[in-house]
């Protein structure tokens, strides 16, 4: 167990700070209050002040920091861009925030073997642009990609719209270099497409939210860049129609690159906030994008429109140019900013259910919203059943937070009852940790805790996350 | 530590046997020598006699067996079909062989969600046929698929020719039910396409060779069955030509379903053993199969042939019917039986290198073969750099086994030097365990051992595998 903040002096002991400075250089450690505040929060808007923030330059420095932390029993909280939705990088126990921003190099892109090697601090979109320049493709596309880092994406196993066809971050991670919770530098996996020597520590690290090691290098599998893409916006007169469309398209042997969904409340929000013309009869929207060989796209788009036609289509917009495609995606991107007009405080829960259960899930959410009389807005990745359920409240109104808490627990219960999970891509962090026993067997939690304890006996690395250790 | 066989009485103690009989029923436990022999070996041809063989019917019985084994400190060796190439299921320390053959039900195939749930003893090919009947597709296709089980495939993370396009077994495993090394029944993952709640125990189990849990249920992701396939046999006048063809095809943005390779020695073997007409000038063969939308296949096949044409093509055979496709695959299937004509004893090492390094690897193997004056035959999955390097000797000839041992170590060293791994799909088991330190950092091995020890403190479950614990 680490000492909690109360037991330690409010400021980090001087000899620890001095050693940190020796390791990374004097100007790469800060204890300035303004700096500490900058690294005290993430996308959850929760705040925990660290005692020091360090900016190591390489794995060797990180190894020394972790060894120091073990010796001194000070917790270390690795952090990419801090764009997580569940508090995975928050310094909940003070200690040291270890920022990976200086490890920001794309080390190589190997077009022969469709492999790249990067440092963890590379921003996802910058990496995507770099590989696309040489005709390659890195599919995972979390909404945060303009600022989130690849290291954070691996730690959280980030998803995104394209996952319905292409899978999630972990499907693209071949190998890692990492610093273990006891400060050893190890390599896991490798750069081959296959490898079965020893336990798969690479995949174990994906989604372990920085609790089992600090990622210092990532070997990434790439794909050839699809020749083209074609985007369609289809408006349905009911949620059931849209949901049936999802199943029917995939049943028709087409797995589109994206199958994004918005419910009636989402459409209303977008309409009100932006003045965008969307017909009143539209109660659900699908944004469908196919990609691949150019000669195939028109045919696939036509087939999709035939499949969905009998399912209550109100209107269809097919993009014929990149600009028109951009117009369609604009509708999707307007969702998040629009929601704030409903209510100022948003709790975005990314439950995931088997895709055929999406209508049941939406109905369950509607009932929960009605019961507690708070707006809940649903949109997200219908193709893989990963719906973002946004509970919208105003914390300043007495009783609303309590209602939201109750609603969120009921939403998780509904997802689990339908064979789903409480998180498809955001992780557990601290916000979902209290609910983990709803989803996992006690023995499974014990199995996970045994792994954490074996690898991090001093509970130094990102303690207090996922398992409530 | 488990007691070794020497310390125990040669026969299992009567009270343990009685309890086993109570758990699974009297007729589902055997200690008959003839039965023990049947479960003493796998595809390595090594033999270790167990003390008892049990055939449990369900997870509850397996849980009781494992709890008994912990109480009595008797090792348990889970076993599917025993088709492994590295001894992963061998009862190296006597004890109990736990056979999954009675857990052989396909529990459900869910066409709406492209998911199936099966018991571990289902034979891979039978499962493939069952899902194909309803228009679905389970890609992993290890050569053993006619008899290997899905549980064994998961435990070893089996591969196969189609992995170049479709990935390996672990890419299709969404969730598991398993009995932990201490006898708890837990579920990992789920049936959704995404899920990030807790550590990814599902992927950790894939390829852990039965050392971290006994798989009792598997939730499998399926794909829509491709509309059609087209097979081509291309004969090259050099290995370099064939290897360049692999890179050029993928560089041309086509990822075929298979890209199988045979070297000159392999062609010779097939020619001599079967009388099959293959031109003398052919020094390397690629079997290329594309699959997908019918309208795309002809175009892709044509493009592939254009790409490879300048690379020293001696002859091309394109299948226009399923029967002609079958004829081409017959060439590939004749390889293994043909090899025994070279020499009676085969050591099949499935090294894997980045695909651009395949020619370097083949040259390194040729030099090793020359140095030790023993035939080494190369074929396999060139598309993902996973070459099966077959060291062919006659154990009865004095000195040949020693030469083979030396050659194998040099082959591993060559693969590692090229950025590869000593096993792409066969696993470590006992045959590669002595070499594991050539590939893994000592700290990585320690990290893996810490996991094993934390989960299996009595070292009961499949001890002595992978990590030489």
PDB file of C-alpha atoms in Angstrom, chain B residues 237-451:
ATOM      1  CA  UNK B 237      12.757 -19.455 -60.866  1.00  0.00           C
ATOM      2  CA  UNK B 238      14.154 -18.189 -57.548  1.00  0.00           C
ATOM      3  CA  UNK B 239      13.258 -17.759 -53.906  1.00  0.00           C
ATOM      4  CA  UNK B 240      13.937 -14.062 -54.204  1.00  0.00           C
ATOM      5  CA  UNK B 241      11.370 -13.781 -56.964  1.00  0.00           C
ATOM      6  CA  UNK B 242       8.750 -15.488 -54.828  1.00  0.00           C
ATOM      7  CA  UNK B 243       9.614 -13.370 -51.809  1.00  0.00           C
ATOM      8  CA  UNK B 244       9.517 -10.162 -53.828  1.00  0.00           C
ATOM      9  CA  UNK B 245       6.144 -11.276 -55.153  1.00  0.00           C
ATOM     10  CA  UNK B 246       4.791 -11.481 -51.606  1.00  0.00           C
ATOM     11  CA  UNK B 247       5.882  -7.927 -50.830  1.00  0.00           C
ATOM     12  CA  UNK B 248       4.751  -6.639 -54.218  1.00  0.00           C
ATOM     13  CA  UNK B 249       1.271  -8.124 -53.906  1.00  0.00           C
ATOM     14  CA  UNK B 250       0.733  -6.597 -50.462  1.00  0.00           C
ATOM     15  CA  UNK B 251       2.392  -3.375 -51.643  1.00  0.00           C
ATOM     16  CA  UNK B 252      -0.207  -3.445 -54.433  1.00  0.00           C
ATOM     17  CA  UNK B 253      -2.847  -3.171 -51.690  1.00  0.00           C
ATOM     18  CA  UNK B 254      -4.126  -6.704 -52.033  1.00  0.00           C
ATOM     19  CA  UNK B 255      -4.038  -8.890 -48.955  1.00  0.00           C
ATOM     20  CA  UNK B 256      -4.830 -12.365 -50.264  1.00  0.00           C
ATOM     21  CA  UNK B 257      -6.515 -14.905 -48.003  1.00  0.00           C
ATOM     22  CA  UNK B 258      -3.443 -17.126 -48.335  1.00  0.00           C
ATOM     23  CA  UNK B 259       0.119 -16.689 -49.586  1.00  0.00           C
ATOM     24  CA  UNK B 260       1.687 -20.106 -49.105  1.00  0.00           C
ATOM     25  CA  UNK B 261       5.292 -20.766 -49.989  1.00  0.00           C
ATOM     26  CA  UNK B 262       7.446 -23.811 -50.803  1.00  0.00           C
ATOM     27  CA  UNK B 263      11.162 -23.814 -51.441  1.00  0.00           C
ATOM     28  CA  UNK B 264      13.124 -25.826 -54.007  1.00  0.00           C
ATOM     29  CA  UNK B 265      13.742 -28.749 -51.637  1.00  0.00           C
ATOM     30  CA  UNK B 266      10.042 -28.936 -50.887  1.00  0.00           C
ATOM     31  CA  UNK B 267       9.234 -28.972 -54.605  1.00  0.00           C
ATOM     32  CA  UNK B 268      11.782 -31.755 -55.086  1.00  0.00           C
ATOM     33  CA  UNK B 269      10.227 -33.789 -52.293  1.00  0.00           C
ATOM     34  CA  UNK B 270       6.732 -33.432 -53.706  1.00  0.00           C
ATOM     35  CA  UNK B 271       7.987 -34.247 -57.209  1.00  0.00           C
ATOM     36  CA  UNK B 272       9.856 -37.369 -56.104  1.00  0.00           C
ATOM     37  CA  UNK B 273       7.238 -38.646 -53.715  1.00  0.00           C
ATOM     38  CA  UNK B 274       4.204 -38.148 -55.911  1.00  0.00           C
ATOM     39  CA  UNK B 275       5.329 -37.999 -59.517  1.00  0.00           C
ATOM     40  CA  UNK B 276       3.506 -34.653 -59.811  1.00  0.00           C
ATOM     41  CA  UNK B 277       4.620 -32.706 -62.898  1.00  0.00           C
ATOM     42  CA  UNK B 278       6.384 -29.544 -61.771  1.00  0.00           C
ATOM     43  CA  UNK B 279       8.944 -27.941 -64.121  1.00  0.00           C
ATOM     44  CA  UNK B 280      12.625 -28.376 -63.226  1.00  0.00           C
ATOM     45  CA  UNK B 281      13.191 -24.627 -63.465  1.00  0.00           C
ATOM     46  CA  UNK B 282      10.794 -24.006 -60.549  1.00  0.00           C
ATOM     47  CA  UNK B 283      12.813 -23.100 -57.467  1.00  0.00           C
ATOM     48  CA  UNK B 284       9.967 -21.683 -55.398  1.00  0.00           C
ATOM     49  CA  UNK B 285       6.187 -21.872 -55.398  1.00  0.00           C
ATOM     50  CA  UNK B 286       3.499 -19.547 -54.139  1.00  0.00           C
ATOM     51  CA  UNK B 287      -0.078 -20.659 -53.677  1.00  0.00           C
ATOM     52  CA  UNK B 288      -2.137 -17.502 -53.719  1.00  0.00           C
ATOM     53  CA  UNK B 289      -5.818 -17.449 -52.924  1.00  0.00           C
ATOM     54  CA  UNK B 290      -8.017 -14.380 -52.924  1.00  0.00           C
ATOM     55  CA  UNK B 291     -11.516 -14.396 -51.495  1.00  0.00           C
ATOM     56  CA  UNK B 292     -14.430 -12.005 -51.223  1.00  0.00           C
ATOM     57  CA  UNK B 293     -17.037 -10.542 -53.538  1.00  0.00           C
ATOM     58  CA  UNK B 294     -17.253 -12.596 -56.721  1.00  0.00           C
ATOM     59  CA  UNK B 295     -17.094  -9.573 -59.003  1.00  0.00           C
ATOM     60  CA  UNK B 296     -13.805  -8.591 -57.413  1.00  0.00           C
ATOM     61  CA  UNK B 297     -12.023 -11.925 -57.584  1.00  0.00           C
ATOM     62  CA  UNK B 298     -11.214 -12.011 -61.304  1.00  0.00           C
ATOM     63  CA  UNK B 299      -9.921  -8.479 -61.179  1.00  0.00           C
ATOM     64  CA  UNK B 300      -7.745  -9.153 -58.142  1.00  0.00           C
ATOM     65  CA  UNK B 301      -6.384 -12.377 -59.634  1.00  0.00           C
ATOM     66  CA  UNK B 302      -5.498 -10.554 -62.843  1.00  0.00           C
ATOM     67  CA  UNK B 303      -3.793  -7.764 -60.917  1.00  0.00           C
ATOM     68  CA  UNK B 304      -1.782 -10.264 -58.881  1.00  0.00           C
ATOM     69  CA  UNK B 305      -0.592 -12.061 -61.996  1.00  0.00           C
ATOM     70  CA  UNK B 306       0.477  -8.736 -63.515  1.00  0.00           C
ATOM     71  CA  UNK B 307       2.364  -7.852 -60.345  1.00  0.00           C
ATOM     72  CA  UNK B 308       4.273 -11.140 -60.168  1.00  0.00           C
ATOM     73  CA  UNK B 309       4.931 -11.535 -63.920  1.00  0.00           C
ATOM     74  CA  UNK B 310       8.283  -9.638 -63.994  1.00  0.00           C
ATOM     75  CA  UNK B 311       9.620 -11.561 -60.984  1.00  0.00           C
ATOM     76  CA  UNK B 312      10.832 -14.712 -62.707  1.00  0.00           C
ATOM     77  CA  UNK B 313       7.612 -16.630 -63.178  1.00  0.00           C
ATOM     78  CA  UNK B 314       8.184 -20.086 -64.700  1.00  0.00           C
ATOM     79  CA  UNK B 315       4.582 -21.155 -64.849  1.00  0.00           C
ATOM     80  CA  UNK B 316       1.169 -20.102 -63.588  1.00  0.00           C
ATOM     81  CA  UNK B 317      -1.867 -22.259 -62.947  1.00  0.00           C
ATOM     82  CA  UNK B 318      -5.136 -20.497 -62.231  1.00  0.00           C
ATOM     83  CA  UNK B 319      -8.067 -22.496 -60.915  1.00  0.00           C
ATOM     84  CA  UNK B 320     -11.336 -21.815 -62.686  1.00  0.00           C
ATOM     85  CA  UNK B 321     -13.406 -24.345 -60.804  1.00  0.00           C
ATOM     86  CA  UNK B 322     -13.518 -25.630 -57.218  1.00  0.00           C
ATOM     87  CA  UNK B 323     -12.022 -28.903 -58.504  1.00  0.00           C
ATOM     88  CA  UNK B 324      -9.055 -27.065 -60.050  1.00  0.00           C
ATOM     89  CA  UNK B 325      -8.613 -25.148 -56.810  1.00  0.00           C
ATOM     90  CA  UNK B 326      -8.585 -28.465 -54.978  1.00  0.00           C
ATOM     91  CA  UNK B 327      -5.845 -29.720 -57.364  1.00  0.00           C
ATOM     92  CA  UNK B 328      -3.664 -26.759 -56.407  1.00  0.00           C
ATOM     93  CA  UNK B 329      -4.189 -27.255 -52.692  1.00  0.00           C
ATOM     94  CA  UNK B 330      -3.326 -30.936 -53.196  1.00  0.00           C
ATOM     95  CA  UNK B 331       0.240 -29.853 -54.018  1.00  0.00           C
ATOM     96  CA  UNK B 332       0.430 -28.104 -50.644  1.00  0.00           C
ATOM     97  CA  UNK B 333      -1.086 -31.008 -48.760  1.00  0.00           C
ATOM     98  CA  UNK B 334       1.346 -33.457 -50.344  1.00  0.00           C
ATOM     99  CA  UNK B 335       4.248 -31.650 -48.710  1.00  0.00           C
ATOM    100  CA  UNK B 336       4.112 -33.204 -45.254  1.00  0.00           C
ATOM    101  CA  UNK B 337       3.754 -36.838 -46.362  1.00  0.00           C
ATOM    102  CA  UNK B 338       6.496 -36.291 -48.973  1.00  0.00           C
ATOM    103  CA  UNK B 339       9.018 -35.079 -46.418  1.00  0.00           C
ATOM    104  CA  UNK B 340       9.209 -38.436 -44.674  1.00  0.00           C
ATOM    105  CA  UNK B 341      10.804 -39.796 -47.881  1.00  0.00           C
ATOM    106  CA  UNK B 342      13.782 -37.493 -47.306  1.00  0.00           C
ATOM    107  CA  UNK B 343      14.413 -38.780 -43.827  1.00  0.00           C
ATOM    108  CA  UNK B 344      12.193 -40.454 -41.235  1.00  0.00           C
ATOM    109  CA  UNK B 345      12.479 -37.890 -38.422  1.00  0.00           C
ATOM    110  CA  UNK B 346      11.155 -34.371 -38.837  1.00  0.00           C
ATOM    111  CA  UNK B 347      11.641 -31.370 -36.556  1.00  0.00           C
ATOM    112  CA  UNK B 348       9.158 -28.763 -37.694  1.00  0.00           C
ATOM    113  CA  UNK B 349      10.098 -25.324 -36.362  1.00  0.00           C
ATOM    114  CA  UNK B 350       7.630 -22.538 -37.147  1.00  0.00           C
ATOM    115  CA  UNK B 351       9.828 -19.476 -36.953  1.00  0.00           C
ATOM    116  CA  UNK B 352       8.317 -16.167 -38.060  1.00  0.00           C
ATOM    117  CA  UNK B 353      10.138 -13.117 -39.444  1.00  0.00           C
ATOM    118  CA  UNK B 354       8.984  -9.787 -40.887  1.00  0.00           C
ATOM    119  CA  UNK B 355       7.800 -10.795 -44.354  1.00  0.00           C
ATOM    120  CA  UNK B 356      10.473  -8.788 -46.170  1.00  0.00           C
ATOM    121  CA  UNK B 357      13.076 -10.879 -44.351  1.00  0.00           C
ATOM    122  CA  UNK B 358      11.872 -14.220 -45.709  1.00  0.00           C
ATOM    123  CA  UNK B 359      14.627 -14.467 -48.384  1.00  0.00           C
ATOM    124  CA  UNK B 360      17.326 -13.677 -45.791  1.00  0.00           C
ATOM    125  CA  UNK B 361      15.843 -16.311 -43.526  1.00  0.00           C
ATOM    126  CA  UNK B 362      15.768 -18.942 -46.270  1.00  0.00           C
ATOM    127  CA  UNK B 363      19.392 -18.165 -47.149  1.00  0.00           C
ATOM    128  CA  UNK B 364      20.373 -18.478 -43.497  1.00  0.00           C
ATOM    129  CA  UNK B 365      18.625 -21.837 -43.288  1.00  0.00           C
ATOM    130  CA  UNK B 366      20.372 -23.026 -46.463  1.00  0.00           C
ATOM    131  CA  UNK B 367      23.738 -22.134 -44.935  1.00  0.00           C
ATOM    132  CA  UNK B 368      22.861 -23.985 -41.722  1.00  0.00           C
ATOM    133  CA  UNK B 369      21.764 -27.058 -43.716  1.00  0.00           C
ATOM    134  CA  UNK B 370      25.024 -27.045 -45.644  1.00  0.00           C
ATOM    135  CA  UNK B 371      27.149 -26.559 -42.551  1.00  0.00           C
ATOM    136  CA  UNK B 372      25.633 -29.565 -40.793  1.00  0.00           C
ATOM    137  CA  UNK B 373      25.047 -31.561 -43.983  1.00  0.00           C
ATOM    138  CA  UNK B 374      21.435 -32.327 -43.146  1.00  0.00           C
ATOM    139  CA  UNK B 375      18.434 -31.595 -45.348  1.00  0.00           C
ATOM    140  CA  UNK B 376      16.238 -28.716 -44.212  1.00  0.00           C
ATOM    141  CA  UNK B 377      12.978 -28.130 -46.021  1.00  0.00           C
ATOM    142  CA  UNK B 378      11.128 -24.795 -45.926  1.00  0.00           C
ATOM    143  CA  UNK B 379       7.510 -24.126 -46.646  1.00  0.00           C
ATOM    144  CA  UNK B 380       4.658 -22.279 -45.011  1.00  0.00           C
ATOM    145  CA  UNK B 381       2.897 -18.998 -44.638  1.00  0.00           C
ATOM    146  CA  UNK B 382       5.076 -16.502 -46.526  1.00  0.00           C
ATOM    147  CA  UNK B 383       2.395 -13.815 -46.378  1.00  0.00           C
ATOM    148  CA  UNK B 384       3.012 -13.316 -42.685  1.00  0.00           C
ATOM    149  CA  UNK B 385       6.643 -14.465 -42.641  1.00  0.00           C
ATOM    150  CA  UNK B 386       5.756 -17.649 -40.769  1.00  0.00           C
ATOM    151  CA  UNK B 387       7.961 -20.302 -42.363  1.00  0.00           C
ATOM    152  CA  UNK B 388       7.931 -23.935 -41.320  1.00  0.00           C
ATOM    153  CA  UNK B 389      11.558 -24.973 -41.251  1.00  0.00           C
ATOM    154  CA  UNK B 390      11.751 -28.761 -41.268  1.00  0.00           C
ATOM    155  CA  UNK B 391      15.002 -30.302 -40.138  1.00  0.00           C
ATOM    156  CA  UNK B 392      14.949 -33.839 -41.591  1.00  0.00           C
ATOM    157  CA  UNK B 393      17.148 -36.474 -39.987  1.00  0.00           C
ATOM    158  CA  UNK B 394      17.322 -40.154 -39.247  1.00  0.00           C
ATOM    159  CA  UNK B 395      17.651 -40.492 -35.498  1.00  0.00           C
ATOM    160  CA  UNK B 396      19.100 -43.977 -35.924  1.00  0.00           C
ATOM    161  CA  UNK B 397      22.170 -42.537 -37.665  1.00  0.00           C
ATOM    162  CA  UNK B 398      24.668 -41.684 -34.925  1.00  0.00           C
ATOM    163  CA  UNK B 399      25.322 -37.985 -34.541  1.00  0.00           C
ATOM    164  CA  UNK B 400      22.262 -36.811 -36.494  1.00  0.00           C
ATOM    165  CA  UNK B 401      20.191 -35.858 -33.448  1.00  0.00           C
ATOM    166  CA  UNK B 402      23.067 -33.699 -32.163  1.00  0.00           C
ATOM    167  CA  UNK B 403      23.429 -32.040 -35.562  1.00  0.00           C
ATOM    168  CA  UNK B 404      19.691 -31.356 -35.628  1.00  0.00           C
ATOM    169  CA  UNK B 405      19.768 -29.836 -32.136  1.00  0.00           C
ATOM    170  CA  UNK B 406      22.623 -27.574 -33.179  1.00  0.00           C
ATOM    171  CA  UNK B 407      20.876 -26.615 -36.430  1.00  0.00           C
ATOM    172  CA  UNK B 408      17.612 -25.795 -34.625  1.00  0.00           C
ATOM    173  CA  UNK B 409      19.355 -23.465 -32.195  1.00  0.00           C
ATOM    174  CA  UNK B 410      21.085 -21.739 -35.115  1.00  0.00           C
ATOM    175  CA  UNK B 411      17.744 -21.415 -36.937  1.00  0.00           C
ATOM    176  CA  UNK B 412      16.190 -19.726 -33.899  1.00  0.00           C
ATOM    177  CA  UNK B 413      19.179 -17.405 -33.617  1.00  0.00           C
ATOM    178  CA  UNK B 414      18.878 -16.481 -37.302  1.00  0.00           C
ATOM    179  CA  UNK B 415      15.154 -15.741 -36.985  1.00  0.00           C
ATOM    180  CA  UNK B 416      15.707 -13.579 -33.914  1.00  0.00           C
ATOM    181  CA  UNK B 417      18.540 -11.706 -35.615  1.00  0.00           C
ATOM    182  CA  UNK B 418      16.135 -10.819 -38.425  1.00  0.00           C
ATOM    183  CA  UNK B 419      13.619  -9.348 -35.971  1.00  0.00           C
ATOM    184  CA  UNK B 420      11.582 -12.528 -35.807  1.00  0.00           C
ATOM    185  CA  UNK B 421      10.355 -15.056 -33.275  1.00  0.00           C
ATOM    186  CA  UNK B 422      11.052 -18.742 -32.710  1.00  0.00           C
ATOM    187  CA  UNK B 423       7.352 -19.581 -32.894  1.00  0.00           C
ATOM    188  CA  UNK B 424       4.611 -18.047 -34.968  1.00  0.00           C
ATOM    189  CA  UNK B 425       1.874 -20.518 -34.118  1.00  0.00           C
ATOM    190  CA  UNK B 426       3.085 -23.768 -32.526  1.00  0.00           C
ATOM    191  CA  UNK B 427       3.820 -22.386 -29.076  1.00  0.00           C
ATOM    192  CA  UNK B 428       6.620 -23.137 -26.651  1.00  0.00           C
ATOM    193  CA  UNK B 429       5.413 -26.155 -24.675  1.00  0.00           C
ATOM    194  CA  UNK B 430       8.419 -28.210 -23.675  1.00  0.00           C
ATOM    195  CA  UNK B 431      10.318 -28.399 -26.959  1.00  0.00           C
ATOM    196  CA  UNK B 432      11.051 -24.668 -27.223  1.00  0.00           C
ATOM    197  CA  UNK B 433      11.148 -23.926 -23.491  1.00  0.00           C
ATOM    198  CA  UNK B 434      14.924 -24.460 -23.248  1.00  0.00           C
ATOM    199  CA  UNK B 435      15.424 -21.712 -25.854  1.00  0.00           C
ATOM    200  CA  UNK B 436      13.025 -19.120 -24.460  1.00  0.00           C
ATOM    201  CA  UNK B 437      15.818 -16.957 -22.993  1.00  0.00           C
ATOM    202  CA  UNK B 438      17.155 -16.463 -26.529  1.00  0.00           C
ATOM    203  CA  UNK B 439      13.989 -14.475 -27.324  1.00  0.00           C
ATOM    204  CA  UNK B 440      12.682 -12.979 -24.090  1.00  0.00           C
ATOM    205  CA  UNK B 441      14.363 -10.544 -21.685  1.00  0.00           C
ATOM    206  CA  UNK B 442      15.062 -12.105 -18.276  1.00  0.00           C
ATOM    207  CA  UNK B 443      12.811  -9.411 -16.761  1.00  0.00           C
ATOM    208  CA  UNK B 444      10.006 -10.348 -19.180  1.00  0.00           C
ATOM    209  CA  UNK B 445      10.337 -13.997 -18.171  1.00  0.00           C
ATOM    210  CA  UNK B 446      10.255 -12.923 -14.523  1.00  0.00           C
ATOM    211  CA  UNK B 447       7.102 -10.866 -15.225  1.00  0.00           C
ATOM    212  CA  UNK B 448       5.478 -13.953 -16.809  1.00  0.00           C
ATOM    213  CA  UNK B 449       6.595 -16.211 -13.967  1.00  0.00           C
ATOM    214  CA  UNK B 450       5.136 -13.751 -11.457  1.00  0.00           C
ATOM    215  CA  UNK B 451       1.779 -14.025 -13.234  1.00  0.00           C
TER     216      UNK B 451
END
